[in-house]
Coordinates of C-alpha atoms in Angstrom, one line a residue:
Chain A
M710 CA 7.7 40.0 6.8
S711 CA 7.8 36.4 5.9
E712 CA 7.1 34.9 2.6
R713 CA 6.2 31.5 1.4
I714 CA 8.2 29.7 -1.3
V715 CA 6.5 26.6 -2.7
I716 CA 8.2 24.1 -5.0
S717 CA 5.6 21.7 -6.4
P718 CA 6.4 19.1 -7.5
T719 CA 10.0 19.0 -6.5
S720 CA 12.2 18.0 -9.4
R721 CA 14.9 15.4 -10.3
Q722 CA 13.6 13.0 -7.7
E723 CA 11.4 9.9 -8.0
G724 CA 7.7 10.5 -7.3
H725 CA 5.8 13.7 -6.6
A726 CA 6.3 15.8 -3.5
E727 CA 6.1 19.4 -2.4
L728 CA 8.5 21.6 -0.5
V729 CA 7.0 24.6 1.3
M730 CA 9.5 27.0 2.8
E731 CA 8.7 30.1 5.0
V732 CA 11.5 32.6 4.3
D733 CA 12.4 35.9 6.0
D734 CA 13.4 39.2 4.3
E735 CA 16.9 37.8 3.5
G736 CA 15.4 34.7 1.8
I737 CA 16.6 32.5 4.6
V738 CA 14.3 29.5 5.4
T739 CA 12.7 29.8 8.8
K740 CA 10.4 26.8 8.5
G741 CA 10.6 24.0 6.0
R742 CA 8.0 21.4 5.3
Y743 CA 8.3 18.5 2.8
F744 CA 5.5 16.1 2.1
S745 CA 4.4 13.5 -0.4
I746 CA 1.7 14.3 -2.9
T747 CA 1.9 11.0 -4.8
P748 CA -1.4 9.1 -5.2
V749 CA -1.9 6.0 -3.0
R750 CA -1.2 2.6 -4.6
G751 CA -2.9 0.3 -2.0
L752 CA -0.7 -2.7 -2.7
E753 CA -0.8 -3.9 0.9
K754 CA -4.6 -4.3 0.6
I755 CA -4.3 -6.0 -2.8
V756 CA -2.1 -8.8 -1.3
T757 CA -4.2 -9.4 1.8
G758 CA -6.2 -12.6 1.6
K759 CA -4.0 -14.0 -1.2
A760 CA -1.5 -16.8 -1.3
P761 CA 2.0 -15.9 0.1
E762 CA 3.8 -16.2 -3.2
T763 CA 1.5 -13.4 -4.5
A764 CA 3.1 -10.7 -2.2
P765 CA 6.6 -10.5 -3.7
V766 CA 5.2 -10.6 -7.2
I767 CA 2.8 -7.7 -6.5
V768 CA 4.7 -5.5 -4.2
Q769 CA 7.8 -5.5 -6.4
R770 CA 5.6 -3.5 -8.8
I771 CA 5.1 -0.8 -6.1
C772 CA 7.6 1.1 -8.2
G773 CA 10.3 0.6 -10.9
V774 CA 13.0 2.5 -9.0
C775 CA 13.7 0.1 -6.3
P776 CA 11.8 -3.2 -6.9
I777 CA 14.7 -5.3 -5.6
P778 CA 14.5 -4.0 -2.0
H779 CA 10.7 -4.4 -2.0
T780 CA 10.9 -8.0 -3.3
L781 CA 13.6 -8.9 -0.8
A782 CA 11.8 -7.2 2.2
S783 CA 8.6 -9.1 1.1
V784 CA 10.2 -12.6 0.9
E785 CA 12.2 -11.9 4.1
A786 CA 8.9 -11.0 6.0
I787 CA 7.2 -14.1 4.7
D788 CA 10.2 -16.3 5.4
D789 CA 10.1 -14.9 9.0
S790 CA 6.3 -15.5 9.3
L791 CA 6.7 -19.1 8.1
D792 CA 9.9 -19.7 10.1
I793 CA 11.9 -20.6 7.1
E794 CA 15.7 -21.0 7.3
V795 CA 17.0 -19.8 3.9
P796 CA 20.1 -21.9 2.8
K797 CA 23.4 -20.1 2.8
A798 CA 23.8 -20.0 -1.0
G799 CA 20.3 -18.5 -1.3
R800 CA 21.1 -15.8 1.2
L801 CA 24.3 -15.0 -0.7
L802 CA 22.5 -14.7 -4.0
R803 CA 19.9 -12.3 -2.4
E804 CA 22.7 -10.3 -1.0
L805 CA 24.5 -10.2 -4.3
T806 CA 21.4 -9.0 -6.0
L807 CA 20.9 -6.1 -3.6
A808 CA 24.6 -5.1 -3.7
A809 CA 24.4 -4.8 -7.5
H810 CA 21.2 -2.9 -7.1
H811 CA 22.8 -0.4 -4.7
V812 CA 25.5 0.3 -7.4
N813 CA 22.8 0.8 -10.1
S814 CA 20.5 2.9 -7.9
H815 CA 23.3 5.2 -6.6
A816 CA 24.5 5.7 -10.2
I817 CA 21.0 6.8 -11.2
H818 CA 21.1 9.3 -8.4
H819 CA 24.4 10.7 -9.8
F820 CA 22.5 11.2 -13.0
L821 CA 19.8 13.1 -11.2
I822 CA 22.2 15.4 -9.4
A823 CA 24.6 15.8 -12.3
P824 CA 23.2 19.2 -13.3
D825 CA 23.9 20.4 -9.7
F826 CA 27.6 19.4 -9.7
V827 CA 29.0 18.4 -13.0
P828 CA 30.3 21.2 -15.3
E829 CA 29.0 21.3 -18.8
N830 CA 32.2 20.2 -20.4
M831 CA 32.3 17.0 -18.3
M832 CA 28.6 16.2 -18.6
V833 CA 28.9 13.7 -21.5
D834 CA 31.8 11.8 -19.8
A835 CA 30.0 11.7 -16.5
I836 CA 26.8 10.3 -18.1
N837 CA 28.7 7.7 -20.1
S838 CA 30.4 6.6 -17.0
I839 CA 27.1 6.3 -15.1
S840 CA 25.6 4.3 -18.0
E841 CA 28.6 2.0 -18.1
I842 CA 28.3 1.3 -14.4
R843 CA 24.5 0.8 -14.5
K844 CA 24.8 -1.6 -17.5
N845 CA 27.1 -3.9 -15.6
A846 CA 25.2 -3.7 -12.3
Q847 CA 21.9 -4.4 -14.0
Y848 CA 23.5 -7.3 -15.9
V849 CA 24.3 -8.9 -12.5
V850 CA 20.7 -8.4 -11.2
D851 CA 19.4 -9.8 -14.5
M852 CA 21.6 -12.9 -14.4
V853 CA 21.2 -13.7 -10.7
A854 CA 17.6 -12.7 -10.0
G855 CA 16.0 -13.5 -13.4
E856 CA 15.2 -10.0 -14.5
G857 CA 16.7 -6.5 -14.2
I858 CA 13.6 -4.6 -13.2
H859 CA 11.1 -7.0 -11.5
P860 CA 13.2 -10.0 -10.5
S861 CA 11.3 -13.2 -10.9
D862 CA 13.8 -15.5 -9.2
I863 CA 13.8 -14.1 -5.7
R864 CA 11.3 -16.4 -4.0
I865 CA 10.0 -17.3 -0.6
G866 CA 12.5 -19.7 1.0
G867 CA 15.4 -18.4 -1.0
M868 CA 16.0 -18.1 -4.8
A869 CA 14.5 -20.0 -7.7
D870 CA 17.8 -21.4 -9.0
N871 CA 21.5 -21.2 -8.2
I872 CA 23.6 -19.7 -11.0
T873 CA 25.9 -21.9 -13.1
E874 CA 29.6 -22.0 -12.5
L875 CA 30.2 -20.4 -15.9
A876 CA 27.9 -17.5 -15.0
R877 CA 29.7 -17.1 -11.6
K878 CA 33.1 -16.8 -13.4
R879 CA 31.7 -14.4 -16.0
L880 CA 30.1 -12.1 -13.4
Y881 CA 33.2 -12.2 -11.3
A882 CA 35.4 -11.2 -14.2
R883 CA 33.0 -8.5 -15.3
L884 CA 32.8 -6.9 -11.9
K885 CA 36.6 -7.1 -11.4
Q886 CA 36.9 -5.2 -14.6
L887 CA 34.3 -2.6 -13.5
K888 CA 36.2 -1.9 -10.3
P889 CA 38.8 0.6 -11.5
K890 CA 36.1 2.4 -13.6
L891 CA 33.8 2.6 -10.6
N892 CA 36.5 3.9 -8.3
E893 CA 37.4 6.6 -10.8
H894 CA 33.7 7.6 -11.1
V895 CA 33.3 7.7 -7.3
E896 CA 36.4 9.9 -6.9
L897 CA 35.2 12.2 -9.7
M898 CA 31.8 12.7 -8.1
I899 CA 33.2 13.2 -4.6
G900 CA 35.6 15.7 -6.0
L901 CA 33.0 17.7 -7.9
I902 CA 30.6 17.6 -4.9
E903 CA 33.2 18.9 -2.5
D904 CA 34.4 21.6 -4.9
K905 CA 31.0 22.9 -5.5
G906 CA 31.3 25.3 -2.6
L907 CA 28.0 24.5 -0.9
P908 CA 27.7 26.5 2.3
E909 CA 29.2 24.9 5.4
G910 CA 26.6 23.2 7.5
L911 CA 24.0 23.0 4.7
G912 CA 21.4 20.3 5.6
V913 CA 22.9 19.5 9.0
H914 CA 20.3 18.4 11.5
N915 CA 20.4 16.8 14.9
Q916 CA 18.0 13.9 14.3
P917 CA 19.3 10.4 14.9
T918 CA 20.2 8.0 12.1
L919 CA 18.6 4.6 11.7
A920 CA 20.1 1.6 9.9
S921 CA 19.9 -2.2 10.5
H922 CA 23.0 -3.4 8.5
Q923 CA 25.9 -2.0 6.5
L924 CA 24.4 -3.1 3.2
Y925 CA 21.8 -5.9 3.3
G926 CA 19.5 -5.6 6.3
D927 CA 19.0 -7.4 9.6
R928 CA 15.5 -7.9 11.1
T929 CA 16.9 -8.4 14.6
K930 CA 18.2 -4.8 14.5
F931 CA 14.8 -3.3 13.9
D932 CA 12.8 -3.2 17.2
L933 CA 9.1 -2.9 16.5
D934 CA 8.5 -1.8 20.1
R935 CA 10.6 1.4 19.5
F936 CA 8.6 2.2 16.4
T937 CA 5.5 4.4 16.3
E938 CA 3.6 6.1 13.5
V939 CA 1.6 9.3 13.6
M940 CA -0.8 10.7 11.0
P941 CA 0.3 13.8 9.0
E942 CA -2.5 15.9 10.6
S943 CA -0.8 15.6 14.0
W944 CA 2.6 16.2 12.6
Y945 CA 2.4 19.2 10.2
D946 CA 1.4 22.4 12.0
D947 CA -0.3 23.8 8.9
P948 CA -3.7 22.3 8.5
E949 CA -3.7 22.7 4.7
I950 CA -0.5 20.8 4.3
A951 CA -1.6 18.2 6.9
K952 CA -4.6 17.5 4.7
R953 CA -2.7 17.1 1.5
A954 CA 0.3 15.1 2.8
C955 CA -0.3 11.5 2.0
S956 CA 2.4 9.6 3.9
T957 CA 2.3 8.7 7.6
I958 CA 5.1 9.9 9.8
P959 CA 7.2 7.0 11.3
L960 CA 9.2 7.6 14.4
Y961 CA 11.9 5.6 16.2
D962 CA 12.1 6.1 19.9
G963 CA 9.5 8.9 19.3
R964 CA 11.8 10.9 17.0
N965 CA 12.0 11.4 13.3
V966 CA 15.2 10.0 11.8
E967 CA 17.4 9.9 8.8
V968 CA 17.9 6.6 6.9
G969 CA 20.0 5.8 3.9
P970 CA 23.7 5.6 2.9
R971 CA 24.9 8.2 5.4
A972 CA 22.9 6.6 8.2
R973 CA 24.5 3.2 7.4
M974 CA 28.0 4.7 7.4
V975 CA 27.3 6.4 10.7
E976 CA 25.9 3.2 12.3
F977 CA 28.4 0.7 10.9
Q978 CA 31.6 2.5 9.8
G979 CA 32.0 5.3 12.4
F980 CA 31.3 8.0 9.8
K981 CA 30.9 11.4 11.6
E982 CA 30.0 13.9 8.8
R983 CA 26.6 15.5 8.6
G984 CA 24.6 17.4 6.0
V985 CA 24.2 17.5 2.2
V986 CA 27.8 17.0 1.2
A987 CA 28.2 14.2 3.7
Q988 CA 25.1 12.4 2.3
H989 CA 26.4 12.6 -1.2
V990 CA 29.9 11.4 -0.2
A991 CA 28.4 8.5 1.8
R992 CA 26.3 7.5 -1.1
A993 CA 29.2 7.6 -3.6
L994 CA 31.5 5.6 -1.2
E995 CA 28.7 3.0 -0.7
M996 CA 29.0 2.1 -4.4
K997 CA 32.5 0.9 -3.7
T998 CA 31.4 -1.0 -0.6
A999 CA 28.6 -2.6 -2.6
L1000 CA 30.8 -3.6 -5.5
S1001 CA 33.5 -5.1 -3.2
R1002 CA 30.8 -7.1 -1.4
A1003 CA 29.4 -8.4 -4.8
I1004 CA 32.9 -9.5 -5.9
E1005 CA 33.4 -11.2 -2.5
I1006 CA 30.2 -13.1 -2.8
L1007 CA 30.9 -14.3 -6.3
D1008 CA 34.3 -15.5 -5.1
E1009 CA 32.9 -17.6 -2.3
L1010 CA 29.6 -18.8 -3.8
D1011 CA 29.1 -22.5 -4.1
T1012 CA 27.1 -22.9 -7.4
S1013 CA 26.2 -26.5 -6.6
A1014 CA 24.6 -25.7 -3.2
P1015 CA 20.9 -25.6 -2.6
V1016 CA 19.4 -22.1 -2.7
R1017 CA 15.8 -22.7 -1.6
A1018 CA 14.3 -24.3 1.4
D1019 CA 11.1 -26.4 1.3
F1020 CA 8.4 -24.9 3.4
D1021 CA 4.9 -25.3 4.6
E1022 CA 2.9 -22.4 3.4
R1023 CA 0.0 -22.7 5.8
G1024 CA 1.6 -20.5 8.5
T1025 CA 0.8 -19.9 12.1
G1026 CA -0.2 -16.2 12.0
K1027 CA 3.2 -15.1 13.3
L1028 CA 4.1 -11.5 12.5
G1029 CA 7.1 -11.8 10.2
I1030 CA 9.5 -8.9 9.7
G1031 CA 11.6 -8.3 6.6
A1032 CA 14.2 -5.6 7.1
I1033 CA 16.2 -4.6 4.0
E1034 CA 18.6 -1.7 3.5
G1035 CA 17.5 -0.2 0.2
P1036 CA 19.6 2.4 -1.5
R1037 CA 17.5 5.1 0.1
G1038 CA 17.4 3.5 3.5
L1039 CA 15.6 1.0 5.7
D1040 CA 12.7 -0.8 4.1
V1041 CA 10.6 -2.9 6.5
H1042 CA 7.8 -5.1 5.3
M1043 CA 5.6 -7.0 7.8
A1044 CA 3.5 -10.0 6.9
K1045 CA 1.3 -12.5 8.7
V1046 CA 0.5 -15.8 7.0
E1047 CA -2.2 -18.0 8.3
N1048 CA -4.3 -20.8 6.6
G1049 CA -2.1 -20.5 3.5
K1050 CA -3.1 -16.8 3.0
I1051 CA -1.7 -13.5 3.9
Q1052 CA -3.8 -12.0 6.7
F1053 CA -1.9 -8.8 7.2
Y1054 CA 0.7 -6.9 5.2
S1055 CA 2.4 -3.6 5.8
A1056 CA 5.3 -1.9 4.1
L1057 CA 7.3 0.8 5.9
V1058 CA 9.5 2.2 3.3
P1059 CA 12.7 4.2 3.1
T1060 CA 11.7 7.7 2.1
T1061 CA 8.8 7.7 4.5
W1062 CA 11.4 7.8 7.4
N1063 CA 13.2 10.7 5.8
I1064 CA 10.2 12.9 4.9
P1065 CA 9.7 14.5 8.3
T1066 CA 13.5 15.1 8.6
M1067 CA 13.9 16.6 5.1
G1068 CA 11.8 19.7 5.5
P1069 CA 13.4 21.1 8.6
A1070 CA 16.9 20.2 7.2
T1071 CA 16.3 23.1 4.7
E1072 CA 16.1 25.7 7.6
G1073 CA 18.7 28.3 8.3
F1074 CA 19.9 28.7 4.7
H1075 CA 18.8 30.6 1.6
H1076 CA 15.7 29.0 0.0
E1077 CA 17.7 28.5 -3.2
Y1078 CA 19.5 25.7 -1.4
G1079 CA 16.3 24.0 -0.5
P1080 CA 16.3 21.6 -3.6
H1081 CA 19.9 20.7 -2.9
V1082 CA 18.9 19.6 0.6
I1083 CA 16.0 17.6 -0.7
R1084 CA 18.0 15.9 -3.5
A1085 CA 20.7 14.8 -1.0
Y1086 CA 18.2 12.3 0.4
D1087 CA 17.6 10.8 -3.1
P1088 CA 13.9 10.8 -2.2
C1089 CA 11.6 8.3 -3.8
L1090 CA 7.9 8.9 -3.0
S1091 CA 6.1 6.2 -5.0
C1092 CA 6.0 3.6 -2.3
A1093 CA 5.7 6.1 0.6
T1094 CA 2.1 7.0 0.2
H1095 CA -0.2 5.5 2.8
V1096 CA -3.0 7.9 3.4
M1097 CA -5.8 8.6 1.1
V1098 CA -8.6 11.1 0.8
V1099 CA -11.9 9.6 1.7
D1100 CA -14.2 12.6 1.4
D1101 CA -13.7 14.5 -1.8
E1102 CA -15.9 17.3 -0.5
D1103 CA -13.8 18.4 2.5
K1104 CA -10.7 16.4 1.6
S1105 CA -10.5 14.9 5.1
V1106 CA -8.3 11.8 5.3
I1107 CA -8.7 8.7 7.4
K1108 CA -8.8 9.2 11.1
D1109 CA -5.9 8.6 13.5
E1110 CA -7.5 5.7 15.2
M1111 CA -7.7 3.8 11.9
V1112 CA -4.0 3.5 11.6
R1113 CA -2.9 0.1 12.8
I1114 CA 0.7 -0.8 13.4
Chain B
M261 CA 13.6 -11.3 -32.3
P262 CA 11.6 -11.7 -35.5
Y263 CA 9.3 -14.7 -35.6
D264 CA 10.4 -15.5 -39.2
A265 CA 9.7 -19.2 -39.5
E266 CA 7.1 -21.1 -41.5
I267 CA 5.7 -23.1 -38.5
L268 CA 5.4 -21.5 -35.1
V269 CA 4.6 -23.3 -31.9
V270 CA 3.3 -20.7 -29.4
G271 CA 2.9 -21.5 -25.7
C272 CA 0.4 -19.2 -24.1
G273 CA -0.4 -18.6 -20.5
N274 CA 0.7 -17.2 -17.2
I275 CA 3.2 -19.3 -15.2
L276 CA 2.2 -17.5 -12.0
F277 CA -1.2 -19.2 -11.8
K278 CA -0.7 -23.0 -11.6
D279 CA -2.1 -24.8 -14.7
D280 CA -2.3 -21.5 -16.7
G281 CA 1.5 -22.0 -17.1
F282 CA 0.9 -25.2 -19.2
G283 CA 1.7 -23.5 -22.6
P284 CA 5.1 -22.0 -21.5
E285 CA 6.0 -25.2 -19.7
V286 CA 5.4 -27.3 -22.9
I287 CA 7.7 -24.9 -24.8
K288 CA 10.4 -25.4 -22.2
A289 CA 10.0 -29.2 -22.5
L290 CA 10.1 -29.0 -26.3
E291 CA 13.4 -27.1 -26.2
E292 CA 14.7 -29.7 -23.8
Y293 CA 13.5 -32.5 -26.1
F294 CA 15.4 -31.0 -29.1
K295 CA 18.6 -30.4 -27.1
D296 CA 20.3 -33.4 -28.6
K297 CA 18.1 -33.8 -31.8
E298 CA 17.9 -32.1 -35.1
K299 CA 15.2 -29.5 -34.9
P300 CA 13.5 -28.8 -38.3
E301 CA 14.8 -25.5 -39.6
N302 CA 11.4 -24.0 -40.6
V303 CA 10.0 -24.3 -37.0
M304 CA 10.2 -21.9 -34.1
F305 CA 9.2 -22.4 -30.5
I306 CA 7.9 -19.3 -28.7
D307 CA 7.1 -18.9 -25.0
A308 CA 4.6 -16.0 -25.5
G309 CA 3.5 -15.9 -21.8
T310 CA 0.5 -13.6 -21.6
G311 CA 1.6 -11.6 -24.7
G312 CA 0.4 -13.9 -27.4
P313 CA -2.5 -11.9 -28.8
H314 CA -0.6 -8.6 -28.6
F315 CA 2.9 -9.5 -29.6
V316 CA 2.5 -12.6 -31.8
F317 CA -0.9 -13.1 -33.3
S318 CA -1.4 -9.6 -34.4
L319 CA 2.0 -9.2 -36.0
P320 CA 1.9 -11.7 -38.9
H321 CA 4.9 -12.4 -41.0
E322 CA 5.0 -13.2 -44.7
Q323 CA 6.5 -16.6 -44.3
W324 CA 4.0 -17.9 -41.7
K325 CA 2.2 -21.0 -42.9
K326 CA 1.1 -22.7 -39.8
M327 CA 0.7 -21.8 -36.1
I328 CA 0.3 -24.3 -33.3
V329 CA -1.0 -22.6 -30.1
V330 CA -0.5 -24.5 -26.9
D331 CA -2.7 -23.5 -23.9
V332 CA -5.2 -24.6 -21.3
V333 CA -8.8 -24.9 -22.6
E334 CA -11.9 -25.4 -20.6
F335 CA -13.9 -28.3 -22.0
N336 CA -15.8 -31.2 -20.6
A337 CA -13.1 -33.7 -19.7
E338 CA -10.9 -34.9 -16.9
P339 CA -8.1 -32.5 -15.9
G340 CA -5.0 -33.3 -18.0
T341 CA -7.0 -34.4 -21.1
L342 CA -5.5 -33.1 -24.3
R343 CA -7.4 -32.3 -27.5
K344 CA -6.8 -30.5 -30.8
F345 CA -9.1 -27.6 -31.4
E346 CA -9.9 -25.5 -34.4
V347 CA -10.0 -21.8 -33.7
T348 CA -13.7 -21.7 -34.4
E349 CA -14.2 -24.0 -31.4
I350 CA -12.4 -21.6 -29.1
P351 CA -14.8 -19.3 -27.3
K352 CA -14.7 -15.7 -28.4
G353 CA -12.7 -13.6 -26.1
S354 CA -10.1 -16.3 -25.2
Y355 CA -7.4 -14.5 -27.1
E356 CA -8.5 -10.9 -26.9
N357 CA -6.1 -8.2 -27.6
M358 CA -6.9 -5.8 -24.8
H359 CA -4.4 -3.3 -25.9
T360 CA -6.9 -1.2 -27.8
W361 CA -5.8 -2.1 -31.2
P362 CA -8.5 -2.5 -33.9
V363 CA -8.0 -6.3 -34.1
S364 CA -9.7 -7.6 -31.0
Q365 CA -9.6 -11.3 -31.9
P366 CA -6.2 -11.6 -33.7
L367 CA -6.1 -15.4 -33.6
H368 CA -9.5 -15.7 -35.2
E369 CA -8.4 -13.3 -37.9
L370 CA -5.1 -15.0 -38.4
S371 CA -6.8 -18.4 -38.9
E372 CA -8.4 -16.9 -42.1
K373 CA -4.9 -16.5 -43.6
I374 CA -2.9 -19.4 -42.3
D375 CA -3.4 -22.8 -40.7
V376 CA -4.0 -22.4 -37.0
V377 CA -4.6 -25.2 -34.5
V378 CA -4.8 -25.1 -30.7
I379 CA -3.5 -28.0 -28.6
G380 CA -5.6 -27.6 -25.5
C381 CA -5.2 -29.1 -22.1
K382 CA -8.0 -29.3 -19.6
P383 CA -6.7 -27.6 -16.4
E384 CA -7.3 -28.8 -12.9
E385 CA -6.8 -25.5 -11.2
I386 CA -6.0 -21.9 -12.2
S387 CA -5.1 -20.1 -9.1
A388 CA -5.5 -16.5 -10.2
P389 CA -5.4 -14.0 -8.5
N390 CA -3.3 -16.0 -6.1
V391 CA 0.3 -16.6 -7.3
E392 CA 0.9 -20.3 -7.0
M393 CA 3.6 -21.6 -9.3
G394 CA 3.9 -25.1 -10.8
L395 CA 1.4 -27.4 -12.6
T396 CA -1.0 -29.8 -10.9
P397 CA 0.0 -33.5 -11.3
P398 CA -2.5 -34.4 -14.1
V399 CA -1.6 -31.4 -16.2
K400 CA 2.1 -32.0 -15.7
K401 CA 1.6 -35.6 -16.8
A402 CA 0.1 -34.3 -20.0
I403 CA 3.3 -32.7 -21.3
P404 CA 4.9 -35.7 -23.0
R405 CA 1.7 -36.5 -24.9
A406 CA 1.4 -32.8 -25.8
I407 CA 4.9 -32.9 -27.3
Q408 CA 3.9 -36.0 -29.4
M409 CA 0.9 -34.1 -30.7
I410 CA 3.0 -31.1 -31.6
L411 CA 5.6 -33.3 -33.3
E412 CA 2.8 -34.8 -35.5
E413 CA 1.6 -31.3 -36.3
I414 CA 5.0 -30.1 -37.4
G415 CA 5.7 -33.3 -39.4
V416 CA 8.4 -34.8 -37.3
S417 CA 7.8 -38.5 -37.1
K418 CA 8.9 -40.3 -34.0

């Protein structure tokens, strides 16, 4: 006697998704399916045919949760298409912006999971500590990239301006000051997560991890030949779900993967742990890594060096790849620039990679733990949607052959 | 920040679309100009971006006496040509408040209460919807002259 438990939309995550779990008499999940139900945004189509500089400005508005990774992946893809060599100081400022954003974004996730792990009597302190960390991290993004939410100074070829020496010293002092507070917060969160007593093995799966860099991203570590994409209708074995799911299923070496903080720690720091607790621990530890890197960059940055390369925007039609490690995982944008216009644009975004892995990760445990498993991925669906309904009558989506890589 | 000065110089336009960024660029140049000079106390410079109608024109203050709007205006002239316009000469719809407030032409309405002039520059190219930053040469060249016109309007003699 199996029963179906549906959580729609799943809560305390960004964007709208649904979790459908088949459970047995004991309430144990025998089959888990997770899929996006967020409406399509169509930004890749909006930027096609427009001037290159249009892409970062538009795609950073894909969502307000991680605009920084999208902006960076966009300029990196166009830099690559136009064969631009970004000056060192420009690269450092980009990296600094992303490091600060990692700190901010992971802190937001701690806010989202606080009701799962933080006892009532500690809630106020935890939220204050999260706010303090976010304020400082966003201050860095604001100063370095021109704006906290949709940074205006991350440009094709580098950055709009270098920061002043005074700003560098201030930011350095500010982050140094934040360090003990952040360490304390990370220790607290890890302690609470480990003491929660989640069942051993919750969320453990055997899928491979995918990451291109420990923190920033490296296009040379993403091999387009190993990437394939299938439509939801050939992935989900339930036709109803296949029809409603609106993100494609990206595979690496033909397998669905896990991306994000744990994947990065596995690929670059020899981290061995798996499952929900490991994902939370990796995410918390990454805040430390990111803050240390930000301080390191501010220490070595030459504020008098050029930060932007001159470039010819006409382009040769070369397919450029921008690979950025967003807080939730690998964010790949692809762009072709020819005759001064974008001819092709595609965004392959972090949570899209995780979606096919998340559902099955709920299997083998009581369905009450389902949301815990989902939240461990810090899913963000807004930019993941890539399929749309064409026929409102029978709700059929675009055909397989229309998906171009 | 409250716009509580008697005279306001408001630069309007979108810096993402070439010459449409003229207004904000003039404000930047004005601030630069007054870096080492005494700015009259009753004057305020505002880079309103694309928010002029919604955030400035439709929120009048008691102390406002005069507003100088700086923007690109389409008229029959060479690109980079500057001219002073009365609000009545500005085509209806130029400064529409599209945020569903009752006042759809806030600048026209404002000009009935206070003195409003528009310093308009004929653009060479507005690249929308393509993001292309930076002014074209003739419009960039017009900035110093625009500053002179604004100084005359606010009563600062050279």
